[in-house]
Amino acid sequence: MPPGQRFVNGWPVSHYGPVPRFRPERWNLRVFGATASGDTHEWTFDDLTGLPRTSVVADLHCASGPTSTGHEWYGIPAATVLDLVPPAPDVTHVMAWAEYGYSANLRLADLTSPQTLMATHHNGEPLTAEHGFPLRLVVPHLFGYKGPKWLRGIEYMTADRRGFWEERGYHNLADPWKAQRYSYQEDDSDQDLSGRSRS
């Protein structure tokens, strides 16, 4: 258990704002920003069925303290996005965009981790609307706010830029094992001015 966390049973619902209504005819997933080609790529909901899938069993850590264990996530490895839509050589970070303009910034290495995936299912069942259907970014090695529900886009970035919670006082890196909850804990040992990790 990471420091300062407490075990909770079940899977509490936690999010900011209302639960969006899924409209398959309007839904897409966009990859944009500093792509190698300069183009934007889009997948419809039906397009996702042709992408590779994998399962990951991992815990979920909330920055406010609860940890729930043994979640089985099933979905598309996030690294698949980089294979299909390569980033420009100088890309160091991504911004994950969700419904209603919610965002979370990640280092490129966080997105390409073998544990990171764009989940469609949880414990063998499709995600519920409250838990992020149709697509939820899961980044198990970071606090939960780095994994937005209702994922709609991946933006490639050549420099770091804070996301929704990071702009509101939460830690830019969000490693639960280092108890990186709040921005006041950040120091120069975490990252240099370009946003690249020193470790």
PDB file of C-alpha atoms in Angstrom:
ATOM      1  CA  MET A   1       0.000   0.000   0.000  1.00  0.00           C
ATOM      2  CA  PRO A   2       1.471   3.412  -0.906  1.00  0.00           C
ATOM      3  CA  PRO A   3       2.178   5.758   2.022  1.00  0.00           C
ATOM      4  CA  GLY A   4      -0.880   7.587   3.299  1.00  0.00           C
ATOM      5  CA  GLN A   5      -3.345   5.331   1.451  1.00  0.00           C
ATOM      6  CA  ARG A   6      -6.128   3.285   3.032  1.00  0.00           C
ATOM      7  CA  PHE A   7      -7.814   0.175   1.647  1.00  0.00           C
ATOM      8  CA  VAL A   8     -11.468   0.445   0.586  1.00  0.00           C
ATOM      9  CA  ASN A   9     -13.809  -2.295  -0.577  1.00  0.00           C
ATOM     10  CA  GLY A  10     -15.500  -2.070  -3.936  1.00  0.00           C
ATOM     11  CA  TRP A  11     -14.936   0.626  -6.490  1.00  0.00           C
ATOM     12  CA  PRO A  12     -16.131   4.066  -5.361  1.00  0.00           C
ATOM     13  CA  VAL A  13     -17.367   6.423  -8.065  1.00  0.00           C
ATOM     14  CA  SER A  14     -15.347   9.627  -8.165  1.00  0.00           C
ATOM     15  CA  HIS A  15     -15.307  12.305 -10.838  1.00  0.00           C
ATOM     16  CA  TYR A  16     -15.743  16.015 -11.464  1.00  0.00           C
ATOM     17  CA  GLY A  17     -18.877  17.196 -13.233  1.00  0.00           C
ATOM     18  CA  PRO A  18     -21.818  15.274 -14.743  1.00  0.00           C
ATOM     19  CA  VAL A  19     -21.725  11.866 -16.414  1.00  0.00           C
ATOM     20  CA  PRO A  20     -21.784  12.467 -20.182  1.00  0.00           C
ATOM     21  CA  ARG A  21     -24.320  10.804 -22.424  1.00  0.00           C
ATOM     22  CA  PHE A  22     -22.729   8.493 -24.994  1.00  0.00           C
ATOM     23  CA  ARG A  23     -23.804   9.236 -28.567  1.00  0.00           C
ATOM     24  CA  PRO A  24     -22.030   6.708 -30.813  1.00  0.00           C
ATOM     25  CA  GLU A  25     -22.751   8.636 -34.008  1.00  0.00           C
ATOM     26  CA  ARG A  26     -20.908  11.683 -32.622  1.00  0.00           C
ATOM     27  CA  TRP A  27     -18.165   9.937 -30.690  1.00  0.00           C
ATOM     28  CA  ASN A  28     -14.544   9.775 -31.846  1.00  0.00           C
ATOM     29  CA  LEU A  29     -11.055   9.469 -30.414  1.00  0.00           C
ATOM     30  CA  ARG A  30      -8.574  12.013 -31.783  1.00  0.00           C
ATOM     31  CA  VAL A  31      -4.781  11.972 -31.788  1.00  0.00           C
ATOM     32  CA  PHE A  32      -3.434  15.407 -32.614  1.00  0.00           C
ATOM     33  CA  GLY A  33      -0.771  17.967 -31.811  1.00  0.00           C
ATOM     34  CA  ALA A  34       2.873  17.277 -32.677  1.00  0.00           C
ATOM     35  CA  THR A  35       2.338  14.142 -34.751  1.00  0.00           C
ATOM     36  CA  ALA A  36       5.192  13.048 -37.015  1.00  0.00           C
ATOM     37  CA  SER A  37       3.062  13.698 -40.111  1.00  0.00           C
ATOM     38  CA  GLY A  38       1.464  16.885 -38.802  1.00  0.00           C
ATOM     39  CA  ASP A  39      -1.960  15.328 -39.361  1.00  0.00           C
ATOM     40  CA  THR A  40      -4.773  14.560 -36.938  1.00  0.00           C
ATOM     41  CA  HIS A  41      -6.013  10.979 -36.761  1.00  0.00           C
ATOM     42  CA  GLU A  42      -9.492   9.946 -35.644  1.00  0.00           C
ATOM     43  CA  TRP A  43     -11.159   6.659 -34.778  1.00  0.00           C
ATOM     44  CA  THR A  44     -14.901   6.128 -34.512  1.00  0.00           C
ATOM     45  CA  PHE A  45     -16.285   3.883 -31.797  1.00  0.00           C
ATOM     46  CA  ASP A  46     -16.622   1.037 -34.320  1.00  0.00           C
ATOM     47  CA  ASP A  47     -13.012   1.550 -35.452  1.00  0.00           C
ATOM     48  CA  LEU A  48     -11.782   0.665 -31.973  1.00  0.00           C
ATOM     49  CA  THR A  49     -12.934  -2.937 -32.364  1.00  0.00           C
ATOM     50  CA  GLY A  50     -10.106  -3.551 -34.842  1.00  0.00           C
ATOM     51  CA  LEU A  51      -7.336  -2.442 -32.485  1.00  0.00           C
ATOM     52  CA  PRO A  52      -5.293  -4.883 -30.354  1.00  0.00           C
ATOM     53  CA  ARG A  53      -6.470  -5.633 -26.825  1.00  0.00           C
ATOM     54  CA  THR A  54      -4.850  -6.707 -23.581  1.00  0.00           C
ATOM     55  CA  SER A  55      -5.693  -7.186 -19.908  1.00  0.00           C
ATOM     56  CA  VAL A  56      -3.989  -5.589 -16.902  1.00  0.00           C
ATOM     57  CA  VAL A  57      -4.649  -6.354 -13.249  1.00  0.00           C
ATOM     58  CA  ALA A  58      -3.783  -3.376 -11.077  1.00  0.00           C
ATOM     59  CA  ASP A  59      -4.775  -1.325  -8.046  1.00  0.00           C
ATOM     60  CA  LEU A  60      -6.397   2.096  -8.194  1.00  0.00           C
ATOM     61  CA  HIS A  61      -5.052   4.849  -5.947  1.00  0.00           C
ATOM     62  CA  CYS A  62      -6.998   8.056  -5.304  1.00  0.00           C
ATOM     63  CA  ALA A  63      -4.983  11.092  -4.206  1.00  0.00           C
ATOM     64  CA  SER A  64      -7.492  11.744  -1.415  1.00  0.00           C
ATOM     65  CA  GLY A  65      -6.463   8.451   0.214  1.00  0.00           C
ATOM     66  CA  PRO A  66      -8.610   5.474  -0.864  1.00  0.00           C
ATOM     67  CA  THR A  67      -6.994   2.511  -2.608  1.00  0.00           C
ATOM     68  CA  SER A  68      -8.998  -0.320  -4.141  1.00  0.00           C
ATOM     69  CA  THR A  69      -7.172  -3.435  -5.276  1.00  0.00           C
ATOM     70  CA  GLY A  70      -7.298  -6.187  -7.881  1.00  0.00           C
ATOM     71  CA  HIS A  71      -9.017  -4.374 -10.753  1.00  0.00           C
ATOM     72  CA  GLU A  72      -8.912  -6.298 -14.023  1.00  0.00           C
ATOM     73  CA  TRP A  73      -8.836  -3.814 -16.884  1.00  0.00           C
ATOM     74  CA  TYR A  74      -9.305  -4.841 -20.510  1.00  0.00           C
ATOM     75  CA  GLY A  75      -8.722  -2.559 -23.449  1.00  0.00           C
ATOM     76  CA  ILE A  76      -6.304  -1.116 -25.968  1.00  0.00           C
ATOM     77  CA  PRO A  77      -2.640  -0.717 -24.936  1.00  0.00           C
ATOM     78  CA  ALA A  78      -1.983   3.014 -24.934  1.00  0.00           C
ATOM     79  CA  ALA A  79       1.327   2.456 -26.717  1.00  0.00           C
ATOM     80  CA  THR A  80      -0.720   1.312 -29.735  1.00  0.00           C
ATOM     81  CA  VAL A  81      -1.593   4.960 -30.346  1.00  0.00           C
ATOM     82  CA  LEU A  82       2.081   5.811 -30.837  1.00  0.00           C
ATOM     83  CA  ASP A  83       2.543   2.861 -33.192  1.00  0.00           C
ATOM     84  CA  LEU A  84      -0.402   3.897 -35.364  1.00  0.00           C
ATOM     85  CA  VAL A  85       0.126   7.658 -35.134  1.00  0.00           C
ATOM     86  CA  PRO A  86       3.831   8.277 -34.445  1.00  0.00           C
ATOM     87  CA  PRO A  87       4.730  11.439 -32.541  1.00  0.00           C
ATOM     88  CA  ALA A  88       7.270  13.952 -33.766  1.00  0.00           C
ATOM     89  CA  PRO A  89      10.822  13.244 -32.502  1.00  0.00           C
ATOM     90  CA  ASP A  90      10.758  16.082 -29.966  1.00  0.00           C
ATOM     91  CA  VAL A  91       7.531  15.035 -28.221  1.00  0.00           C
ATOM     92  CA  THR A  92       8.104  14.611 -24.469  1.00  0.00           C
ATOM     93  CA  HIS A  93       4.574  14.728 -23.010  1.00  0.00           C
ATOM     94  CA  VAL A  94       0.948  14.123 -23.889  1.00  0.00           C
ATOM     95  CA  MET A  95      -2.318  15.648 -22.758  1.00  0.00           C
ATOM     96  CA  ALA A  96      -5.190  13.207 -22.333  1.00  0.00           C
ATOM     97  CA  TRP A  97      -8.466  14.968 -23.131  1.00  0.00           C
ATOM     98  CA  ALA A  98     -11.884  13.836 -21.931  1.00  0.00           C
ATOM     99  CA  GLU A  99     -15.474  15.031 -22.164  1.00  0.00           C
ATOM    100  CA  TYR A 100     -16.269  18.602 -21.037  1.00  0.00           C
ATOM    101  CA  GLY A 101     -12.671  19.712 -21.580  1.00  0.00           C
ATOM    102  CA  TYR A 102     -11.209  17.722 -18.686  1.00  0.00           C
ATOM    103  CA  SER A 103      -7.496  17.010 -19.184  1.00  0.00           C
ATOM    104  CA  ALA A 104      -4.518  15.262 -17.578  1.00  0.00           C
ATOM    105  CA  ASN A 105      -0.888  15.704 -18.591  1.00  0.00           C
ATOM    106  CA  LEU A 106       1.510  12.763 -18.704  1.00  0.00           C
ATOM    107  CA  ARG A 107       5.122  12.175 -19.565  1.00  0.00           C
ATOM    108  CA  LEU A 108       5.455  10.201 -22.777  1.00  0.00           C
ATOM    109  CA  ALA A 109       6.966   7.330 -20.786  1.00  0.00           C
ATOM    110  CA  ASP A 110       3.810   7.184 -18.629  1.00  0.00           C
ATOM    111  CA  LEU A 111       1.658   6.690 -21.717  1.00  0.00           C
ATOM    112  CA  THR A 112       3.933   4.017 -23.188  1.00  0.00           C
ATOM    113  CA  SER A 113       4.175   1.981 -19.979  1.00  0.00           C
ATOM    114  CA  PRO A 114       3.073  -1.645 -20.593  1.00  0.00           C
ATOM    115  CA  GLN A 115       0.482  -1.217 -17.810  1.00  0.00           C
ATOM    116  CA  THR A 116      -1.172   1.858 -19.357  1.00  0.00           C
ATOM    117  CA  LEU A 117      -4.235   1.157 -21.458  1.00  0.00           C
ATOM    118  CA  MET A 118      -7.404   2.674 -22.808  1.00  0.00           C
ATOM    119  CA  ALA A 119      -9.918   0.496 -21.011  1.00  0.00           C
ATOM    120  CA  THR A 120     -13.277  -0.598 -22.387  1.00  0.00           C
ATOM    121  CA  HIS A 121     -14.014  -3.273 -19.753  1.00  0.00           C
ATOM    122  CA  HIS A 122     -13.578  -3.812 -16.023  1.00  0.00           C
ATOM    123  CA  ASN A 123     -13.640  -7.238 -14.358  1.00  0.00           C
ATOM    124  CA  GLY A 124     -15.010  -8.825 -17.520  1.00  0.00           C
ATOM    125  CA  GLU A 125     -17.875  -6.373 -18.043  1.00  0.00           C
ATOM    126  CA  PRO A 126     -18.138  -3.236 -20.199  1.00  0.00           C
ATOM    127  CA  LEU A 127     -17.426  -0.083 -18.240  1.00  0.00           C
ATOM    128  CA  THR A 128     -20.502   1.589 -16.810  1.00  0.00           C
ATOM    129  CA  ALA A 129     -21.219   5.201 -17.683  1.00  0.00           C
ATOM    130  CA  GLU A 130     -20.252   6.307 -14.155  1.00  0.00           C
ATOM    131  CA  HIS A 131     -16.878   4.592 -14.480  1.00  0.00           C
ATOM    132  CA  GLY A 132     -15.970   5.994 -17.880  1.00  0.00           C
ATOM    133  CA  PHE A 133     -17.776   4.155 -20.702  1.00  0.00           C
ATOM    134  CA  PRO A 134     -16.924   3.961 -23.544  1.00  0.00           C
ATOM    135  CA  LEU A 135     -13.206   4.587 -22.972  1.00  0.00           C
ATOM    136  CA  ARG A 136     -11.149   5.293 -19.874  1.00  0.00           C
ATOM    137  CA  LEU A 137      -7.411   5.892 -19.647  1.00  0.00           C
ATOM    138  CA  VAL A 138      -5.860   3.676 -16.970  1.00  0.00           C
ATOM    139  CA  VAL A 139      -2.374   4.583 -15.696  1.00  0.00           C
ATOM    140  CA  PRO A 140      -1.958   2.218 -12.717  1.00  0.00           C
ATOM    141  CA  HIS A 141       1.447   3.488 -11.559  1.00  0.00           C
ATOM    142  CA  LEU A 142       0.075   7.018 -10.999  1.00  0.00           C
ATOM    143  CA  PHE A 143      -2.743   8.495  -8.920  1.00  0.00           C
ATOM    144  CA  GLY A 144      -6.188   8.136 -10.452  1.00  0.00           C
ATOM    145  CA  TYR A 145      -6.531  11.757 -11.601  1.00  0.00           C
ATOM    146  CA  LYS A 146      -3.946  11.005 -14.293  1.00  0.00           C
ATOM    147  CA  GLY A 147      -6.368   8.544 -15.898  1.00  0.00           C
ATOM    148  CA  PRO A 148      -9.402  10.426 -17.208  1.00  0.00           C
ATOM    149  CA  LYS A 149     -12.765   8.788 -17.713  1.00  0.00           C
ATOM    150  CA  TRP A 150     -14.627   9.380 -21.001  1.00  0.00           C
ATOM    151  CA  LEU A 151     -11.389   9.732 -22.976  1.00  0.00           C
ATOM    152  CA  ARG A 152     -11.737  11.621 -26.258  1.00  0.00           C
ATOM    153  CA  GLY A 153      -8.236  12.654 -27.325  1.00  0.00           C
ATOM    154  CA  ILE A 154      -4.478  12.357 -27.002  1.00  0.00           C
ATOM    155  CA  GLU A 155      -2.490  15.508 -27.735  1.00  0.00           C
ATOM    156  CA  TYR A 156       1.245  15.157 -28.420  1.00  0.00           C
ATOM    157  CA  MET A 157       3.263  17.953 -26.817  1.00  0.00           C
ATOM    158  CA  THR A 158       6.896  19.072 -27.131  1.00  0.00           C
ATOM    159  CA  ALA A 159       6.836  20.595 -23.633  1.00  0.00           C
ATOM    160  CA  ASP A 160       4.868  19.934 -20.477  1.00  0.00           C
ATOM    161  CA  ARG A 161       1.603  21.729 -19.742  1.00  0.00           C
ATOM    162  CA  ARG A 162      -0.540  21.159 -16.681  1.00  0.00           C
ATOM    163  CA  GLY A 163      -3.932  19.489 -16.925  1.00  0.00           C
ATOM    164  CA  PHE A 164      -7.180  20.131 -15.054  1.00  0.00           C
ATOM    165  CA  TRP A 165      -6.240  18.950 -11.548  1.00  0.00           C
ATOM    166  CA  GLU A 166      -2.594  19.903 -11.941  1.00  0.00           C
ATOM    167  CA  GLU A 167      -3.677  23.512 -12.496  1.00  0.00           C
ATOM    168  CA  ARG A 168      -5.746  23.271  -9.316  1.00  0.00           C
ATOM    169  CA  GLY A 169      -2.976  22.320  -6.922  1.00  0.00           C
ATOM    170  CA  TYR A 170      -2.342  18.634  -7.551  1.00  0.00           C
ATOM    171  CA  HIS A 171       1.119  17.204  -8.164  1.00  0.00           C
ATOM    172  CA  ASN A 172       2.379  17.263 -11.736  1.00  0.00           C
ATOM    173  CA  LEU A 173       3.857  13.726 -11.604  1.00  0.00           C
ATOM    174  CA  ALA A 174       1.441  11.944  -9.213  1.00  0.00           C
ATOM    175  CA  ASP A 175       3.488   8.926  -8.141  1.00  0.00           C
ATOM    176  CA  PRO A 176       1.533   7.338  -5.244  1.00  0.00           C
ATOM    177  CA  TRP A 177       4.607   5.493  -3.956  1.00  0.00           C
ATOM    178  CA  LYS A 178       6.298   8.864  -3.440  1.00  0.00           C
ATOM    179  CA  ALA A 179       3.080  10.386  -2.006  1.00  0.00           C
ATOM    180  CA  GLN A 180       3.129  13.038  -4.753  1.00  0.00           C
ATOM    181  CA  ARG A 181      -0.329  14.459  -4.109  1.00  0.00           C
ATOM    182  CA  TYR A 182      -0.038  18.250  -4.195  1.00  0.00           C
ATOM    183  CA  SER A 183       1.887  20.821  -6.208  1.00  0.00           C
ATOM    184  CA  TYR A 184       3.515  22.356  -3.112  1.00  0.00           C
ATOM    185  CA  GLN A 185       5.476  19.078  -2.816  1.00  0.00           C
ATOM    186  CA  GLU A 186       7.148  19.580  -6.186  1.00  0.00           C
ATOM    187  CA  ASP A 187      10.833  20.456  -6.338  1.00  0.00           C
ATOM    188  CA  ASP A 188      13.699  20.492  -8.808  1.00  0.00           C
ATOM    189  CA  SER A 189      14.470  16.833  -8.188  1.00  0.00           C
ATOM    190  CA  ASP A 190      11.192  15.888  -9.869  1.00  0.00           C
ATOM    191  CA  GLN A 191      11.823  17.522 -13.232  1.00  0.00           C
ATOM    192  CA  ASP A 192      13.781  20.212 -14.994  1.00  0.00           C
ATOM    193  CA  LEU A 193      12.222  23.274 -16.626  1.00  0.00           C
ATOM    194  CA  SER A 194      11.535  21.388 -19.876  1.00  0.00           C
ATOM    195  CA  GLY A 195       9.388  18.884 -17.987  1.00  0.00           C
ATOM    196  CA  ARG A 196      11.707  15.947 -18.674  1.00  0.00           C
ATOM    197  CA  SER A 197      12.179  13.606 -15.737  1.00  0.00           C
ATOM    198  CA  ARG A 198      15.638  13.596 -14.203  1.00  0.00           C
ATOM    199  CA  SER A 199      15.312  10.011 -12.995  1.00  0.00           C
TER     200      SER A 199
END
